Structures are given as structure tokens and as C-alpha cells.
Short mmCIF file of C-alpha atoms in Angstrom, two decimals:
data_model
loop_
_atom_site.label_atom_id
_atom_site.label_comp_id
_atom_site.label_asym_id
_atom_site.label_seq_id
_atom_site.Cartn_x
_atom_site.Cartn_y
_atom_site.Cartn_z
CA ALA A 1 9.44 -54.38 -56.79
CA ALA A 2 12.58 -56.49 -57.34
CA ILE A 3 10.78 -59.66 -56.27
CA ARG A 4 7.92 -58.88 -58.63
CA GLU A 5 10.20 -58.41 -61.64
CA CYS A 6 12.22 -61.53 -60.87
CA SER A 7 9.18 -63.67 -60.11
CA PHE A 8 7.72 -63.18 -63.59
CA GLY A 9 10.61 -65.26 -64.90
CA ILE A 10 10.25 -68.01 -62.30
CA PRO A 11 8.85 -71.27 -63.68
CA VAL A 12 5.24 -71.74 -62.67
CA THR A 13 6.21 -74.96 -60.87
CA ASP A 14 8.29 -72.92 -58.41
CA LEU A 15 5.47 -70.57 -57.43
CA PRO A 16 4.54 -72.56 -54.29
CA VAL A 17 8.02 -71.75 -52.97
CA VAL A 18 7.56 -68.05 -53.75
CA PHE A 19 4.17 -67.85 -52.02
CA THR A 20 5.44 -69.83 -49.05
CA PHE A 21 8.15 -67.18 -48.68
CA PHE A 22 5.52 -64.45 -48.87
CA LEU A 23 3.36 -66.04 -46.19
CA THR A 24 6.07 -67.19 -43.79
CA LYS A 25 8.58 -64.33 -44.10
CA ALA A 26 7.66 -61.26 -46.17
CA LEU A 27 4.20 -60.65 -44.67
CA LEU A 28 5.68 -60.72 -41.16
CA ASP A 29 7.61 -57.50 -41.85
CA PRO A 30 6.67 -54.79 -39.31
CA GLU A 31 6.42 -52.12 -42.03
CA GLU A 32 2.91 -51.78 -43.42
CA SER A 33 4.24 -50.52 -46.76
CA VAL A 34 6.29 -53.70 -47.17
CA LYS A 35 3.29 -55.92 -46.47
CA ASN A 36 1.16 -53.98 -48.97
CA SER A 37 3.89 -54.36 -51.59
CA VAL A 38 4.04 -58.12 -50.97
CA LEU A 39 0.26 -58.42 -51.43
CA ASP A 40 0.41 -56.39 -54.65
CA CYS A 41 3.32 -58.49 -55.86
CA GLY A 42 1.45 -61.75 -55.21
CA ILE A 43 -1.63 -60.49 -57.03
CA ASP A 44 0.48 -59.39 -60.02
CA ILE A 45 2.18 -62.80 -60.18
CA ILE A 46 -1.21 -64.55 -60.19
CA LYS A 47 -2.45 -62.22 -62.94
CA HIS A 48 0.69 -62.96 -64.97
CA HIS A 49 0.44 -66.75 -64.77
CA GLU A 50 -3.40 -66.83 -64.68
CA GLU A 51 -5.04 -70.26 -64.58
CA LYS A 52 -1.69 -72.09 -64.87
CA CYS A 53 -0.87 -71.38 -61.20
CA VAL A 54 -4.30 -72.33 -59.82
CA PRO A 55 -3.70 -76.10 -59.38
CA LEU A 56 -0.34 -75.43 -57.68
CA LEU A 57 -1.42 -72.75 -55.21
CA LEU A 58 -5.10 -73.41 -54.56
CA THR A 59 -4.54 -76.56 -52.51
CA PRO A 60 -4.95 -77.62 -48.87
CA ASN A 61 -1.15 -77.91 -48.58
CA CYS A 62 -0.42 -74.41 -49.91
CA LEU A 63 -2.57 -71.28 -49.45
CA GLU A 64 -5.46 -72.96 -47.63
CA SER A 65 -3.18 -74.18 -44.85
CA TYR A 66 -2.38 -70.57 -43.87
CA LEU A 67 -6.04 -69.70 -43.24
CA ASN A 68 -5.60 -71.37 -39.85
CA ALA A 69 -2.79 -69.06 -38.70
CA ALA A 70 -2.80 -68.01 -35.05
CA ASN A 71 -4.98 -65.12 -33.88
CA SER A 72 -2.14 -62.64 -33.41
CA LYS A 73 -0.89 -59.56 -35.21
CA GLN A 74 1.52 -61.58 -37.33
CA GLY A 75 -0.96 -64.43 -37.73
CA ASN A 76 -3.60 -62.01 -38.99
CA SER A 77 -1.16 -60.66 -41.58
CA VAL A 78 -0.53 -64.20 -42.80
CA ARG A 79 -4.22 -65.01 -42.88
CA GLU A 80 -4.98 -61.78 -44.73
CA GLY A 81 -2.36 -62.69 -47.32
CA ALA A 82 -3.77 -66.17 -47.81
CA VAL A 83 -7.27 -64.73 -48.23
CA VAL A 84 -6.15 -62.10 -50.75
CA PHE A 85 -4.16 -64.62 -52.81
CA MET A 86 -6.99 -67.19 -52.79
CA GLY A 87 -9.44 -64.53 -53.92
CA ALA A 88 -7.11 -63.51 -56.76
CA LEU A 89 -6.72 -67.15 -57.83
CA ALA A 90 -10.45 -67.86 -57.79
CA ARG A 91 -11.03 -65.13 -60.37
CA HIS A 92 -9.21 -67.28 -62.91
CA LEU A 93 -11.49 -70.26 -62.44
CA PRO A 94 -14.14 -70.78 -65.14
CA LYS A 95 -17.74 -70.14 -64.16
CA GLY A 96 -19.30 -73.34 -62.86
CA ASP A 97 -16.00 -74.74 -61.54
CA GLU A 98 -16.77 -76.44 -58.22
CA ARG A 99 -13.61 -74.95 -56.72
CA ILE A 100 -15.19 -71.47 -56.84
CA LEU A 101 -17.79 -72.52 -54.31
CA SER A 102 -15.13 -74.29 -52.24
CA VAL A 103 -12.99 -71.13 -52.09
CA THR A 104 -16.04 -69.02 -51.29
CA HIS A 105 -16.95 -71.22 -48.32
CA ARG A 106 -13.35 -71.11 -47.06
CA LEU A 107 -13.45 -67.33 -47.27
CA LEU A 108 -16.77 -67.22 -45.44
CA GLU A 109 -15.29 -69.37 -42.67
CA THR A 110 -12.41 -66.91 -42.38
CA LEU A 111 -14.88 -64.11 -41.59
CA SER A 112 -15.05 -65.39 -38.00
CA THR A 113 -11.42 -64.28 -37.44
CA PRO A 114 -11.53 -61.55 -34.76
CA SER A 115 -9.63 -59.04 -36.88
CA ASP A 116 -11.00 -56.14 -38.98
CA GLN A 117 -7.90 -56.48 -41.13
CA VAL A 118 -8.69 -60.07 -42.11
CA GLN A 119 -12.46 -59.61 -42.27
CA SER A 120 -12.28 -56.57 -44.57
CA ALA A 121 -9.77 -58.34 -46.84
CA THR A 122 -12.09 -61.35 -47.02
CA ALA A 123 -15.05 -59.15 -47.92
CA ARG A 124 -13.08 -57.52 -50.74
CA CYS A 125 -12.17 -60.95 -52.12
CA LEU A 126 -15.79 -62.07 -52.08
CA ILE A 127 -16.95 -59.20 -54.30
CA PRO A 128 -15.65 -60.54 -57.66
CA LEU A 129 -16.63 -64.11 -56.78
CA VAL A 130 -20.32 -63.33 -56.26
CA PRO A 131 -21.25 -63.39 -59.98
CA LEU A 132 -19.55 -66.80 -60.28
CA ILE A 133 -21.34 -68.67 -57.48
CA GLY A 134 -24.83 -68.62 -58.98
CA GLY A 135 -27.77 -69.91 -56.95
CA GLU A 136 -25.75 -70.34 -53.76
CA VAL A 137 -26.02 -66.58 -53.14
CA ASP A 138 -29.48 -66.87 -51.57
CA LYS A 139 -28.29 -69.37 -48.98
CA ILE A 140 -25.11 -67.40 -48.27
CA ILE A 141 -27.09 -64.20 -47.61
CA ALA A 142 -29.50 -66.09 -45.36
CA ASP A 143 -26.62 -67.62 -43.39
CA LEU A 144 -24.79 -64.31 -43.06
CA THR A 145 -27.94 -62.53 -41.93
CA LYS A 146 -28.59 -65.19 -39.30
CA GLN A 147 -25.00 -64.94 -38.04
CA LEU A 148 -25.21 -61.15 -38.07
CA LEU A 149 -28.31 -60.96 -35.89
CA SER A 150 -27.78 -63.96 -33.60
CA GLY A 151 -24.08 -64.87 -33.65
CA LYS A 152 -22.73 -65.74 -30.21
CA LYS A 153 -19.53 -63.69 -30.48
CA SER A 154 -19.20 -60.04 -31.41
CA SER A 155 -16.37 -60.95 -33.80
CA ASP A 156 -18.69 -63.44 -35.56
CA ARG A 157 -21.35 -60.76 -36.01
CA ARG A 158 -18.80 -58.25 -37.28
CA GLY A 159 -17.42 -60.80 -39.72
CA ALA A 160 -20.94 -61.42 -41.01
CA ALA A 161 -21.40 -57.67 -41.43
CA PHE A 162 -18.26 -57.46 -43.57
CA GLY A 163 -19.29 -60.53 -45.55
CA LEU A 164 -22.80 -59.24 -46.19
CA ALA A 165 -21.39 -55.93 -47.41
CA GLY A 166 -19.07 -57.74 -49.81
CA ILE A 167 -21.87 -59.91 -51.18
CA VAL A 168 -24.15 -56.89 -51.66
CA LYS A 169 -21.45 -55.00 -53.55
CA GLY A 170 -20.84 -58.05 -55.72
CA LEU A 171 -24.55 -58.33 -56.55
CA GLY A 172 -25.16 -54.60 -56.90
CA LEU A 173 -27.28 -52.10 -54.97
CA PRO A 174 -30.67 -53.58 -56.06
CA SER A 175 -29.88 -56.63 -53.92
CA LEU A 176 -30.62 -54.52 -50.80
CA GLY A 177 -34.24 -54.41 -51.92
CA LYS A 178 -34.40 -57.88 -53.42
CA TYR A 179 -33.34 -59.54 -50.18
CA HIS A 180 -35.09 -56.95 -47.92
CA ILE A 181 -31.79 -56.33 -46.17
CA MET A 182 -32.54 -52.77 -45.03
CA ASP A 183 -35.95 -53.82 -43.69
CA LEU A 184 -34.29 -56.59 -41.68
CA LEU A 185 -31.65 -54.20 -40.30
CA LYS A 186 -34.23 -51.58 -39.28
CA GLU A 187 -36.36 -54.23 -37.62
CA ALA A 188 -33.31 -55.52 -35.72
CA VAL A 189 -32.24 -52.02 -34.61
CA GLU A 190 -35.73 -51.39 -33.26
CA ASP A 191 -35.85 -54.72 -31.38
CA LYS A 192 -35.59 -53.52 -27.78
CA LYS A 193 -35.44 -57.07 -26.41
CA ASN A 194 -32.43 -58.26 -28.40
CA HIS A 195 -29.20 -56.28 -27.95
CA VAL A 196 -27.26 -58.85 -30.02
CA ALA A 197 -29.45 -58.15 -33.05
CA ARG A 198 -29.19 -54.39 -32.50
CA GLU A 199 -25.41 -54.49 -32.38
CA GLY A 200 -25.18 -56.75 -35.45
CA ALA A 201 -27.50 -54.54 -37.47
CA LEU A 202 -25.48 -51.44 -36.60
CA MET A 203 -22.26 -53.20 -37.63
CA ALA A 204 -23.90 -54.06 -40.94
CA VAL A 205 -24.84 -50.41 -41.52
CA GLU A 206 -21.22 -49.40 -40.86
CA CYS A 207 -19.78 -52.04 -43.20
CA LEU A 208 -22.33 -51.40 -45.94
CA TYR A 209 -21.52 -47.71 -46.01
CA ALA A 210 -17.76 -48.33 -45.83
CA THR A 211 -18.04 -50.81 -48.73
CA LEU A 212 -20.67 -49.18 -50.94
CA GLY A 213 -19.72 -45.57 -50.24
CA ARG A 214 -22.02 -42.90 -51.62
CA LEU A 215 -24.22 -45.49 -53.30
CA PHE A 216 -25.53 -46.17 -49.80
CA GLU A 217 -26.30 -42.50 -49.04
CA PRO A 218 -30.01 -42.66 -49.94
CA TYR A 219 -30.49 -45.05 -47.00
CA VAL A 220 -28.67 -42.80 -44.52
CA VAL A 221 -31.57 -40.41 -43.91
CA SER A 222 -33.84 -43.18 -42.66
CA ILE A 223 -31.17 -45.01 -40.66
CA LEU A 224 -29.44 -42.05 -38.97
CA PRO A 225 -32.25 -41.33 -36.44
CA LEU A 226 -32.06 -44.97 -35.37
CA LEU A 227 -28.29 -44.67 -34.93
CA LEU A 228 -28.77 -41.66 -32.68
CA ILE A 229 -31.39 -43.47 -30.61
CA CYS A 230 -29.05 -46.45 -30.23
CA SER A 231 -26.34 -44.15 -28.92
CA SER A 232 -28.38 -43.96 -25.71
CA ASP A 233 -28.96 -47.73 -25.61
CA SER A 234 -28.71 -49.45 -22.23
CA ASN A 235 -26.16 -51.89 -23.70
CA LYS A 236 -22.61 -50.55 -24.04
CA SER A 237 -21.76 -52.68 -27.08
CA VAL A 238 -24.77 -51.28 -28.93
CA ARG A 239 -23.74 -47.72 -28.03
CA ILE A 240 -20.22 -48.34 -29.37
CA ALA A 241 -21.54 -49.92 -32.58
CA SER A 242 -23.85 -46.94 -33.10
CA LYS A 243 -21.04 -44.42 -32.70
CA ASP A 244 -18.74 -46.40 -35.00
CA ALA A 245 -21.39 -46.51 -37.71
CA ALA A 246 -22.18 -42.81 -37.39
CA LYS A 247 -18.49 -41.90 -37.59
CA VAL A 248 -17.94 -43.90 -40.80
CA ILE A 249 -21.02 -42.33 -42.39
CA MET A 250 -20.08 -38.75 -41.50
CA GLU A 251 -16.51 -39.06 -42.71
CA LYS A 252 -17.62 -39.98 -46.25
CA LEU A 253 -20.78 -37.94 -46.80
CA SER A 254 -21.09 -35.97 -50.02
CA VAL A 255 -22.41 -32.39 -50.15
CA HIS A 256 -25.84 -33.81 -51.00
CA GLY A 257 -25.56 -36.28 -48.12
CA VAL A 258 -24.77 -33.48 -45.68
CA LYS A 259 -27.88 -31.62 -46.81
CA MET A 260 -29.97 -34.76 -46.31
CA VAL A 261 -28.88 -35.55 -42.74
CA MET A 262 -28.45 -32.04 -41.33
CA PRO A 263 -32.15 -31.38 -40.56
CA ASN A 264 -32.46 -34.60 -38.52
CA LEU A 265 -29.32 -33.83 -36.53
CA LEU A 266 -30.34 -30.26 -35.75
CA LYS A 267 -33.84 -31.43 -34.81
CA THR A 268 -32.33 -33.93 -32.38
CA LEU A 269 -30.36 -31.13 -30.67
CA THR A 270 -33.46 -29.04 -30.05
CA GLU A 271 -36.15 -31.65 -29.40
CA GLU A 272 -34.50 -34.80 -28.01
CA GLN A 273 -34.85 -35.22 -24.23
CA ASN A 274 -32.40 -38.09 -23.72
CA TRP A 275 -28.98 -36.57 -23.02
CA ARG A 276 -27.09 -39.53 -24.51
CA THR A 277 -28.89 -39.08 -27.83
CA ARG A 278 -28.15 -35.36 -27.76
CA VAL A 279 -24.48 -36.07 -27.09
CA ALA A 280 -24.44 -38.52 -30.01
CA ALA A 281 -25.90 -35.88 -32.33
CA ILE A 282 -23.29 -33.40 -31.08
CA GLU A 283 -20.49 -35.89 -31.75
CA VAL A 284 -21.80 -36.57 -35.25
CA LEU A 285 -21.96 -32.84 -35.96
CA GLY A 286 -18.42 -32.43 -34.63
CA SER A 287 -17.16 -35.22 -36.88
CA MET A 288 -18.39 -33.27 -39.90
CA ALA A 289 -15.43 -30.96 -39.35
CA TYR A 290 -13.35 -33.61 -41.13
CA CYS A 291 -15.47 -33.54 -44.27
CA ALA A 292 -14.02 -32.28 -47.54
CA PRO A 293 -13.90 -28.46 -48.00
CA ALA A 294 -17.02 -28.41 -50.18
CA GLN A 295 -19.01 -30.16 -47.45
CA LEU A 296 -17.53 -27.93 -44.73
CA SER A 297 -18.71 -24.70 -46.33
CA GLN A 298 -22.20 -26.19 -46.53
CA CYS A 299 -22.51 -27.51 -42.99
CA LEU A 300 -20.41 -25.40 -40.59
CA PRO A 301 -22.63 -22.26 -40.79
CA GLN A 302 -25.44 -24.42 -39.37
CA ILE A 303 -23.40 -26.61 -37.05
CA VAL A 304 -21.53 -24.07 -34.92
CA PRO A 305 -24.55 -21.87 -33.99
CA ALA A 306 -26.53 -25.01 -33.13
CA LEU A 307 -23.71 -26.28 -30.91
CA VAL A 308 -23.32 -22.91 -29.20
CA ASP A 309 -27.05 -22.82 -28.43
CA CYS A 310 -26.63 -26.18 -26.66
CA PHE A 311 -24.39 -24.60 -24.01
CA SER A 312 -27.67 -23.82 -22.23
CA ASP A 313 -27.90 -27.56 -21.44
CA THR A 314 -26.38 -27.99 -17.99
CA HIS A 315 -25.64 -31.71 -18.27
CA PRO A 316 -21.83 -32.08 -17.94
CA GLU A 317 -21.62 -34.75 -20.68
CA VAL A 318 -23.48 -32.48 -23.10
CA GLN A 319 -21.19 -29.58 -22.20
CA ASP A 320 -18.09 -31.70 -22.75
CA GLY A 321 -19.48 -33.00 -26.05
CA ILE A 322 -20.02 -29.45 -27.33
CA LYS A 323 -16.48 -28.42 -26.38
CA ASP A 324 -15.02 -31.48 -28.10
CA ALA A 325 -17.10 -30.82 -31.23
CA LEU A 326 -15.99 -27.18 -31.39
CA ARG A 327 -12.38 -28.23 -30.85
CA SER A 328 -12.79 -30.56 -33.83
CA VAL A 329 -13.84 -27.57 -35.92
CA GLY A 330 -10.84 -25.62 -34.63
CA SER A 331 -8.48 -28.48 -35.47
CA VAL A 332 -9.13 -28.23 -39.23
CA ILE A 333 -8.45 -24.49 -39.46
CA LYS A 334 -5.57 -23.79 -41.86
CA SER A 335 -4.87 -20.10 -41.22
CA PRO A 336 -1.83 -19.83 -38.86
CA GLU A 337 -3.05 -16.58 -37.33
CA ILE A 338 -6.45 -18.00 -36.47
CA ILE A 339 -5.06 -21.31 -35.21
CA SER A 340 -3.36 -19.40 -32.40
CA LEU A 341 -6.68 -17.75 -31.54
CA VAL A 342 -8.76 -20.95 -31.39
CA PRO A 343 -8.65 -21.31 -27.54
CA THR A 344 -9.75 -17.68 -27.18
CA LEU A 345 -12.57 -18.08 -29.70
CA LEU A 346 -13.81 -21.25 -28.04
CA GLU A 347 -13.91 -19.48 -24.67
CA ALA A 348 -15.94 -16.65 -26.23
CA LEU A 349 -18.41 -19.14 -27.71
CA GLU A 350 -18.79 -20.95 -24.38
CA ASP A 351 -19.06 -17.80 -22.24
CA PRO A 352 -20.04 -14.91 -24.55
CA ASN A 353 -20.98 -12.50 -21.75
CA SER A 354 -17.52 -12.29 -20.20
CA LYS A 355 -15.17 -13.52 -22.95
CA THR A 356 -16.37 -11.77 -26.13
CA ALA A 357 -14.56 -8.50 -25.39
CA SER A 358 -11.16 -10.16 -24.92
CA ALA A 359 -11.66 -12.25 -28.09
CA LEU A 360 -12.45 -9.10 -30.09
CA ASP A 361 -9.35 -7.39 -28.71
CA LYS A 362 -7.12 -10.27 -29.81
CA LEU A 363 -8.76 -10.34 -33.25
CA MET A 364 -8.27 -6.58 -33.53
CA HIS A 365 -4.55 -6.83 -32.79
CA THR A 366 -3.91 -9.79 -35.09
CA ALA A 367 -2.18 -9.06 -38.37
CA PHE A 368 -4.08 -11.26 -40.83
CA VAL A 369 -1.86 -12.29 -43.73
CA ASN A 370 -3.02 -15.78 -44.78
CA SER A 371 -6.35 -16.66 -46.34
CA VAL A 372 -9.37 -17.34 -44.16
CA ASP A 373 -11.15 -20.68 -44.66
CA SER A 374 -14.66 -21.87 -43.87
CA ALA A 375 -13.65 -23.45 -40.54
CA SER A 376 -12.13 -20.14 -39.41
CA LEU A 377 -15.31 -18.27 -40.31
CA ALA A 378 -17.41 -20.81 -38.41
CA LEU A 379 -15.70 -19.90 -35.13
CA ILE A 380 -15.10 -16.20 -35.76
CA VAL A 381 -18.45 -15.02 -37.15
CA PRO A 382 -20.53 -15.89 -34.03
CA VAL A 383 -18.09 -13.80 -31.96
CA LEU A 384 -18.31 -10.94 -34.47
CA CYS A 385 -22.11 -11.08 -34.46
CA ARG A 386 -22.01 -10.76 -30.70
CA GLY A 387 -19.71 -7.77 -30.97
CA LEU A 388 -21.95 -6.06 -33.53
CA LYS A 389 -24.91 -6.41 -31.16
CA ASN A 390 -23.01 -4.87 -28.25
CA SER A 391 -24.57 -1.72 -26.79
CA MET A 392 -21.23 0.14 -26.93
CA MET A 393 -20.72 1.91 -30.26
CA GLU A 394 -16.94 1.68 -29.88
CA THR A 395 -17.19 -2.11 -29.67
CA LYS A 396 -19.41 -2.16 -32.75
CA ARG A 397 -16.93 -0.06 -34.76
CA LYS A 398 -14.03 -2.25 -33.67
CA THR A 399 -15.95 -5.35 -34.72
CA ALA A 400 -16.78 -3.80 -38.09
CA GLN A 401 -13.07 -3.18 -38.70
CA ILE A 402 -12.34 -6.85 -37.93
CA VAL A 403 -15.05 -7.92 -40.36
CA GLY A 404 -13.42 -5.82 -43.08
CA SER A 405 -9.96 -7.25 -42.40
CA ILE A 406 -11.17 -10.84 -42.47
CA CYS A 407 -13.41 -10.48 -45.53
CA SER A 408 -10.49 -9.13 -47.57
CA LEU A 409 -8.67 -12.45 -47.03
CA ILE A 410 -11.49 -14.83 -47.97
CA THR A 411 -10.38 -16.75 -51.07
CA ASP A 412 -13.73 -18.40 -51.80
CA PRO A 413 -16.60 -15.84 -51.68
CA THR A 414 -19.16 -18.61 -51.22
CA ASP A 415 -17.73 -19.28 -47.74
CA ILE A 416 -19.05 -15.95 -46.42
CA ILE A 417 -22.47 -16.07 -48.12
CA PRO A 418 -24.23 -18.08 -45.34
CA TYR A 419 -23.18 -15.45 -42.78
CA LEU A 420 -24.26 -12.34 -44.69
CA PRO A 421 -27.81 -12.17 -43.25
CA ALA A 422 -26.38 -12.08 -39.71
CA LEU A 423 -23.66 -9.54 -40.54
CA LEU A 424 -25.09 -7.04 -43.04
CA LEU A 425 -27.88 -5.46 -41.01
CA PRO A 426 -25.79 -4.73 -37.88
CA LEU A 427 -22.95 -3.48 -40.11
CA LYS A 428 -25.34 -1.02 -41.78
CA GLU A 429 -26.41 0.19 -38.33
CA VAL A 430 -22.79 0.92 -37.42
CA ASN A 431 -22.45 3.13 -40.50
CA ILE A 432 -25.56 5.19 -39.71
#
């Protein structure tokens, strides 16, 4: 903050010294917060001086020279800084200035850096430049697509994925249709003879969703089944790219997005024969535990029963995947009383015949004080349903008492609504 305030009073002719300090000293600080402050400071200085600082900083001897920093943690920080500052400078160039295209090509070259940090920063800098580069966009998209689907190195393909996402965001969502990008990606994912193209296409899906966010959701329904299929690919790199893309998508889905993808995921659990694909669907469902509360209340009532039903699959990887997914659900529970019961509840879900009774006993002897959230209900209700179906009337009455205790602590009534059909009828039978 002090540097920013002081730098506004520095003569524009001294700015090369300031930015040299940023790139050779300040950005090498081990603290991420310091580096972020330096980047913000540099951008603010450029905004303050505008086009007056362009001829001093946008030169081969100043910012451009740092684009060739070593491929190391510190070198990547320097390169990221140079990219961010060059992108900020280019915004102050008039449309049609030949330096815009020069900067754009330098940024595109930087995409080959084997660092997500540098590649994502480069993609962000490309976004505002896209409207300024005119007819060159067609060639840039063609080159990025070629690199994406046939680049020799994985880092080159990933860089192209970031770059393509940045260009698309700069152009707007209609560009996906105009340049047939989604058709090309689907075709590449389905190309069984070319694992390089499959991996590149999956990277592009990941970067497009990370960059465009919910604007990209309409394409998720059609692409998700292909991601699940690729999770059982014979090539390890393709499997990793598929899981990475699925994880990014699931972490940012809206309530509407959850509703769109849930049927495909549940269908995969019940109908898919390939165990790797089933495990992938299980992992994706488990990752939904980290959605926002509104999404959780929508999806968990469907997810947990579906996962529990999969315990009938004897494949050890499937079994482990289910346990991990259920643990993910348990990890987002907020009620302290129920957090301590998570291991017991998971055991009851895995082995209901022998573990339900002990889980009900622990629930019965727990003094519930804090509110009960949707994640808690997702693990508890299947155990309660099992207890209400028990042949012993004493067990049914005990379970009914637990239901009453828990329902009195539910802060959002909509959380319990999905479970009412499974609970009400057996509860009425207990009262007869």
C-alpha cells in the first residue's frame, strides 16, 4: 500500500526502475499476499499514468525481457508479473495500434510455460485484448485449437486450453458456436485413436468452465457423459484430465446445473458396466458435497441413497470410492454433535444389518443442541428409515423419538421435505 501511494508521485520517467524492482525483488517474496499486492499495485500505477507509461515499459528491455524467466517457482512469479503488467499496458493502446498484436503474440507464446499460475494469468490478460485485435482472432483460434489437439507436450496443450478459454470469454459465448468449438471438442473426446486429442479436449472443457463459469453450464449436460467415459480411458493422462475437468465443473454448479446433471450421474451408477466409469460417477457425486448450501439441499437426498445402493458392488475400487464420497458428505456437516457421530453413521450405511442398532443407540443418547443441516440429514435419515422398518416395535419407537428430536432442530424446513415420503408412512405405523 505504501509503495502504491508513493509511486503515484514518481515521475513517469522513473517507472522502469519501479517495475524492475517489482519483477526482480518484490514478486520473489514467499508470501502470496505480498505478491498479489505487488500485482495490484503495478496495475494501479499503469491505470494512473495510462498511455504515458506505455513507451517506457512496453519494450524488449523492460517487461518483455522478463517473459523469459527460468521455469521455477520464483521464475514463474516473475513471468506472471510481466504478463499481468503487459496486459494492463496493452489496454491503453488505441485500437489498430500494431503493438496490440505484438503484445498478444508475446502473451500467446507465454502460454507454453509449464505453470498453471502463468498460463491462467496470461489467459486473463488476453480477455480485454480480444476486441482490439480484429481479424487476427480467426487465425489465433485456429492455431490454439491445433496446439490443443496435437501439441507435443502436455504443458503446451494445457496452455492452449487456457488461451482458448480467454479468447472465448473475450469474444463472448456465441463464439463457441461460431467457431464450432464444442463440436471440435466432442469429436476429439470421442476419438479413440488419439489420446493426445482426448486429453487436450478435456483440458479445454476444464478451462472453459473455470473461465466462463455458469455461462458454460448449458454445455455441461452433453459433455459430462463423455467425461465419465474418459475416466475409464486406457491412457492415464486422459483419466486425470477427465477427473480434473469433472471436479472443476462440480465445484461451481448452480442449483439448476445440479438438476441438469444429476439424472446422468445416477443413471451411470445403475447402468454402467465399466467399474472405472462407475467410480468416476461416484467421485463426482461425492464432490457435490462441497457445493453451496442451496445446491446441497437439492442433491444430497438423491446422492446418499444412490451411493448406499452401490455397496452391493463388490469391486474394491467401487467400495473405496463410495466410502470416500460419503466421508466427503460427512466432512461438510456443521453440527458438532453429529460430527462426532459421522464414523458410526458411515458404518451403519455400509453395513446396515449389523451396525444400524448401535447407530440408533448413539443417536438416542446424544443431546442435540445445535441446528441440523442438510448434510447431517443426508447421513442420518437413511439410518432412521432402516430403524423405522425394523421388525421390533421397541426399535421403531426409539427411532421415532430420534426423528422428533432432530426435526425440532432443523432451521430450514425445506431440508427435510425430500425425506418426508420415506419417513411419514412408517412413523404413522408406529403410532397405530
